[in-house]
Amino acid sequence: MTSRFDNKIALITGGTSGIGLATARRLLAEGAHVVITGRDKTRLDAAVEELDGGDRVLAMRGDAASLADLDALTAAVQDRHGRLDVVFANAGVASFQPIGDVTEAEFDRVMDINVKGVFFTIQKTVPLLSDNAAIVINASWTLHRGLPAASLYSATKAAVHNLTHTLAAELGPKGIRVNSVSPGYIETAMFHDALTDEEKSAVVPEVVSGRLGTADDVADAVAFLASQEASYVNGQDLIIDGGLVAAIPGAA
Ligand SMILES: NC(=O)c1ccc[n+]([C@@H]2O[C@H](COP(=O)([O-])OP(=O)(O)OC[C@H]3O[C@@H](n4cnc5c(N)ncnc54)[C@H](OP(=O)(O)O)[C@@H]3O)[C@@H](O)[C@H]2O)c1
């Protein structure tokens, strides 16, 4: 029996925890070779051990916002695999504060990772992409619905979501599809660091599905968009949020 990602080569930036690690696990289970990145060597080593994929896992330490690191990454992928079939531009950081508290340094840090990182990850990997390759960008529900204190974070996510439109048009003639996912409240390290316990309990009733999301919920959607099952899905954003953006919870 064949799997959706047999012999496919997938790059997942920020693959050492949360949504990136869950996606690596999912694609690996479906036959892919995965390349994961992250800035922390200890976390990379732990992810490799957890994935337990032998030579089907390549871990590369690097900062998604560094063009030199991206060059080293693409050279290593070229060397090991010679091509990429899937790019999940997932690496990102949270930043929540009222607009008046956003410093120039914080603006630059978050733009660098969340926008510049995604932009140049795609630019640098396009030459390696095979025919019918798929790019998936990790955006956020907050680009669809205003969240106080999220002006900087949401602006970065709106920017990378916009790339799906332009790049779907630009790369379409090469057979490359470009989509994004917009996760809702997903229980990862980022979510736990950003919210107090009180805030976490307060957000659950906002979700029509009545629960927080899991990294696997998002990985399932990324795997779909990256697979041939989504061969006619292009330039789209798939919101995985249990209905947070679209509907108001409550009985009729
Ligand atoms: N959790 C949510 O509720 C939620 C909702 C909407 C969107 N998202 C998006 O989902 C993505 C993944 O977040 P997550 O929730 O899975 O958080 P997470 O568990 O904190 O994972 C973030 C991953 O990105 C890596 N990373 C961060 N900055 C990086 C950089 N400059 N270069 C390379 N790797 C970097 C981290 O590793 P190192 O720190 O070791 O580098 C880690 O592997 C982010 O883009 C986030 O904005 C999350």
Coordinates of C-alpha atoms and ligand atoms in Angstrom, one line a residue:
M1 CA 0.0 0.0 0.0
T2 CA 1.4 3.4 -0.9
S3 CA 1.2 6.5 1.4
R4 CA 0.6 10.1 0.4
F5 CA 4.2 11.1 0.9
D6 CA 6.2 8.1 -0.1
N7 CA 9.7 9.2 -1.3
K8 CA 8.6 12.9 -1.0
I9 CA 11.1 15.3 0.5
A10 CA 9.6 17.8 3.0
L11 CA 11.2 20.8 4.7
I12 CA 9.6 22.0 7.9
T13 CA 11.1 25.2 9.4
G14 CA 10.7 25.3 13.2
G15 CA 10.3 21.6 13.3
T16 CA 11.5 21.1 16.9
S17 CA 8.2 21.6 18.7
G18 CA 4.5 22.3 18.4
I19 CA 2.9 22.4 15.0
G20 CA 6.2 21.9 13.1
L21 CA 7.1 18.8 15.1
A22 CA 3.6 17.3 14.7
T23 CA 3.7 17.9 11.0
A24 CA 7.2 16.3 10.7
R25 CA 5.8 13.3 12.6
R26 CA 2.8 13.1 10.3
L27 CA 4.7 13.4 7.0
L28 CA 7.3 10.9 8.2
A29 CA 4.5 8.4 9.1
E30 CA 3.2 8.8 5.6
G31 CA 6.5 8.0 3.9
A32 CA 8.3 11.3 3.6
H33 CA 11.9 12.2 4.2
V34 CA 11.8 15.3 6.5
V35 CA 14.2 18.2 7.0
I36 CA 13.5 20.1 10.2
T37 CA 15.1 23.3 11.4
G38 CA 15.3 25.3 14.6
R39 CA 17.8 27.5 16.4
D40 CA 18.4 25.4 19.4
K41 CA 20.7 22.3 19.0
T42 CA 19.4 20.6 22.1
R43 CA 15.8 20.9 21.0
L44 CA 16.8 19.7 17.5
D45 CA 18.5 16.6 19.0
A46 CA 15.5 15.9 21.1
A47 CA 13.2 16.2 18.1
V48 CA 15.3 13.9 16.0
E49 CA 15.2 11.3 18.8
E50 CA 11.5 11.7 19.2
L51 CA 10.8 11.4 15.5
D52 CA 12.9 8.2 15.3
G53 CA 13.0 8.3 11.5
G54 CA 16.7 7.2 11.0
D55 CA 18.2 8.6 7.8
R56 CA 14.7 9.9 6.8
V57 CA 15.2 12.8 9.2
L58 CA 17.8 15.6 8.6
A59 CA 18.0 18.3 11.3
M60 CA 19.6 21.6 10.4
R61 CA 20.3 24.2 13.1
G62 CA 19.6 27.7 11.8
D63 CA 17.7 30.9 12.2
A64 CA 14.9 31.3 9.6
A65 CA 15.6 35.0 9.6
S66 CA 19.3 34.6 8.6
L67 CA 19.9 34.4 4.8
A68 CA 23.3 32.8 5.5
D69 CA 21.6 30.1 7.5
L70 CA 19.0 29.6 4.7
D71 CA 21.8 29.3 2.2
A72 CA 23.4 26.6 4.4
L73 CA 20.1 24.8 4.7
T74 CA 19.4 24.7 1.0
A75 CA 22.9 23.6 0.2
A76 CA 22.5 20.7 2.7
V77 CA 19.1 19.7 1.2
Q78 CA 20.6 19.9 -2.3
D79 CA 23.5 17.7 -1.2
R80 CA 21.3 15.1 0.6
H81 CA 18.2 15.0 -1.6
G82 CA 18.7 17.2 -4.7
R83 CA 15.1 18.5 -4.5
L84 CA 12.1 19.4 -2.3
D85 CA 8.5 18.4 -2.8
V86 CA 7.0 20.2 0.2
V87 CA 8.0 23.3 2.1
F88 CA 6.2 24.1 5.3
A89 CA 7.3 27.7 6.3
N90 CA 6.2 27.3 9.9
A91 CA 8.9 28.9 12.1
G92 CA 7.5 31.9 13.9
V93 CA 7.3 33.7 17.2
A94 CA 4.5 35.3 19.2
S95 CA 4.5 38.9 20.4
F96 CA 1.5 40.4 22.2
Q97 CA 1.3 43.9 23.7
P98 CA -0.7 47.1 23.2
I99 CA 0.5 49.0 20.1
G100 CA 1.9 51.8 22.4
D101 CA 4.3 49.3 24.0
V102 CA 5.8 47.9 20.7
T103 CA 9.4 49.0 20.5
E104 CA 11.3 49.3 17.3
A105 CA 13.6 46.4 18.4
E106 CA 10.6 44.1 19.0
F107 CA 9.0 45.2 15.7
D108 CA 12.2 44.3 13.9
R109 CA 12.7 41.0 15.7
V110 CA 9.2 39.8 15.0
M111 CA 9.1 41.0 11.4
D112 CA 12.5 39.4 10.8
I113 CA 11.4 35.9 11.9
N114 CA 7.7 35.9 10.9
V115 CA 7.9 37.8 7.6
K116 CA 11.5 38.0 6.3
G117 CA 12.1 34.4 7.5
V118 CA 9.1 33.1 5.6
F119 CA 9.7 35.2 2.5
F120 CA 13.4 34.2 2.1
T121 CA 12.7 30.5 3.1
I122 CA 10.5 30.4 0.0
Q123 CA 12.8 32.4 -2.2
K124 CA 15.8 30.2 -1.3
T125 CA 13.9 26.9 -1.7
V126 CA 12.0 27.6 -5.0
P127 CA 15.0 26.6 -7.1
L128 CA 14.9 23.1 -5.4
L129 CA 11.2 22.6 -5.8
S130 CA 10.0 19.7 -8.0
D131 CA 7.1 19.8 -10.4
N132 CA 3.8 19.7 -8.5
A133 CA 5.5 20.8 -5.3
A134 CA 3.5 22.4 -2.5
I135 CA 4.3 25.3 -0.2
V136 CA 2.3 25.8 3.0
I137 CA 2.8 28.9 5.1
N138 CA 1.8 29.0 8.8
A139 CA -0.3 32.2 9.3
S140 CA -2.8 32.6 12.1
W141 CA -6.5 33.1 12.9
T142 CA -5.6 36.6 14.1
L143 CA -5.2 37.9 10.6
H144 CA -9.0 37.2 10.1
R145 CA -10.3 38.6 13.4
G146 CA -9.0 41.5 15.6
L147 CA -7.4 40.5 18.8
P148 CA -6.3 43.2 21.2
A149 CA -2.5 43.4 21.8
A150 CA -1.9 41.5 18.6
S151 CA -1.2 44.4 16.2
L152 CA 2.4 43.4 15.4
Y153 CA 1.9 39.6 15.4
S154 CA -1.2 39.8 13.3
A155 CA 0.4 42.2 10.8
T156 CA 3.2 39.7 10.2
K157 CA 0.6 36.9 9.7
A158 CA -1.4 39.0 7.2
A159 CA 1.8 39.7 5.3
V160 CA 2.7 36.1 4.9
H161 CA -0.9 35.1 4.1
N162 CA -0.8 37.6 1.2
L163 CA 2.2 35.8 -0.2
T164 CA -0.1 32.8 -0.9
H165 CA -2.0 34.9 -3.5
T166 CA 1.0 36.4 -5.2
L167 CA 3.1 33.3 -5.2
A168 CA 0.3 31.0 -6.3
A169 CA 0.1 33.3 -9.3
E170 CA 3.8 33.5 -9.8
L171 CA 4.7 29.9 -9.2
G172 CA 1.6 28.4 -10.7
P173 CA 3.1 28.0 -14.1
K174 CA 5.8 25.8 -12.6
G175 CA 3.1 23.5 -11.1
I176 CA 3.8 24.8 -7.6
R177 CA 0.8 25.4 -5.3
V178 CA 1.0 27.9 -2.4
N179 CA -1.5 27.9 0.4
S180 CA -1.5 28.8 4.1
V181 CA -3.0 27.6 7.3
S182 CA -4.5 29.8 10.0
P183 CA -4.4 27.9 13.3
G184 CA -6.7 29.1 16.1
Y185 CA -5.8 28.5 19.8
I186 CA -3.5 25.6 19.6
E187 CA -1.9 24.0 22.7
T188 CA 1.8 24.4 22.0
A189 CA 4.7 26.0 23.9
M190 CA 3.9 29.3 22.2
F191 CA 0.3 29.2 23.4
H192 CA 1.2 28.3 26.9
D193 CA 3.9 31.0 27.1
A194 CA 1.6 33.7 25.7
L195 CA -1.5 33.2 27.9
T196 CA -2.0 32.9 31.7
D197 CA -4.0 30.0 33.0
E198 CA -6.9 32.3 33.6
E199 CA -6.7 33.6 30.0
K200 CA -6.6 30.0 28.7
S201 CA -9.8 29.1 30.5
A202 CA -11.4 32.3 29.2
V203 CA -10.8 31.6 25.5
V204 CA -12.3 28.0 25.4
P205 CA -15.9 29.2 25.5
E206 CA -15.2 31.4 22.4
V207 CA -14.5 28.2 20.4
V208 CA -17.6 26.7 18.8
S209 CA -16.0 23.2 19.0
G210 CA -15.6 23.7 22.7
R211 CA -11.9 22.9 23.0
L212 CA -8.5 24.2 22.3
G213 CA -6.8 22.8 19.2
T214 CA -3.9 20.4 19.1
A215 CA -0.7 20.5 17.0
D216 CA -2.0 17.3 15.3
D217 CA -5.2 19.1 14.3
V218 CA -3.0 21.6 12.3
A219 CA -0.6 18.9 11.0
D220 CA -3.6 17.0 9.5
A221 CA -4.5 20.2 7.5
V222 CA -1.0 20.9 6.5
A223 CA -0.6 17.3 5.3
F224 CA -3.8 17.7 3.2
L225 CA -2.6 20.9 1.6
A226 CA 0.8 19.4 0.9
S227 CA -0.7 16.3 -0.7
Q228 CA -2.0 15.5 -4.1
E229 CA -5.5 15.4 -2.6
A230 CA -5.3 19.2 -2.6
S231 CA -4.0 19.4 -6.2
Y232 CA -6.7 21.9 -7.1
V233 CA -6.5 24.0 -4.0
N234 CA -4.3 27.0 -4.6
G235 CA -3.8 30.4 -3.2
Q236 CA -6.1 29.6 -0.2
D237 CA -6.0 30.0 3.5
L238 CA -7.4 27.1 5.6
I239 CA -8.5 28.2 9.0
I240 CA -8.2 25.4 11.7
D241 CA -9.7 27.0 14.7
G242 CA -12.8 25.0 15.8
G243 CA -15.0 27.8 14.5
L244 CA -13.4 30.7 16.5
V245 CA -13.4 33.1 13.5
A246 CA -16.5 32.1 11.7
A247 CA -19.2 31.5 14.4
I248 CA -20.4 32.6 17.8
P249 CA -20.9 29.8 20.3
G250 CA -24.3 29.5 21.9
A251 CA -27.5 27.5 21.8
A252 CA -30.4 28.6 19.5
Ligands
LIG1 N1 0.0 27.8 18.9 C1 -0.9 28.6 18.4 O1 -1.9 28.9 19.0 C2 -0.7 29.2 17.0 C3 -1.8 29.9 16.4 C4 -1.7 30.5 15.2 C5 -0.4 30.4 14.5 N2 0.6 29.7 15.1 C6 1.9 29.7 14.4 O2 2.4 28.4 14.3 C7 3.8 28.4 14.1 C8 4.4 27.4 15.0 O3 4.2 27.8 16.4 P1 3.9 26.7 17.5 O4 2.6 27.1 18.2 O5 4.0 25.3 17.1 O6 5.0 27.2 18.6 P2 6.3 26.5 19.2 O7 6.0 25.1 19.8 O8 6.9 27.5 20.0 O9 7.2 26.2 17.9 C9 7.9 27.2 17.2 C10 9.0 26.5 16.4 O10 9.6 27.5 15.6 C11 11.0 27.5 15.8 N3 11.5 28.8 15.6 C12 11.2 30.0 16.2 N4 11.9 31.0 15.7 C13 12.7 30.5 14.8 C14 13.7 31.0 13.9 N5 14.0 32.3 13.9 N6 14.3 30.2 13.1 C15 14.1 28.9 13.1 N7 13.2 28.3 13.9 C16 12.5 29.1 14.7 C17 11.2 27.0 17.3 O11 12.4 26.5 17.6 P3 13.6 27.3 18.2 O12 13.0 28.3 19.2 O13 14.5 26.3 18.9 O14 14.3 28.0 17.1 C18 10.1 25.9 17.2 O15 10.6 24.7 16.6 C19 4.2 29.9 14.3 O16 4.5 30.5 13.1 C20 3.0 30.5 15.0 O17 2.9 31.9 14.7 C21 0.5 29.2 16.3

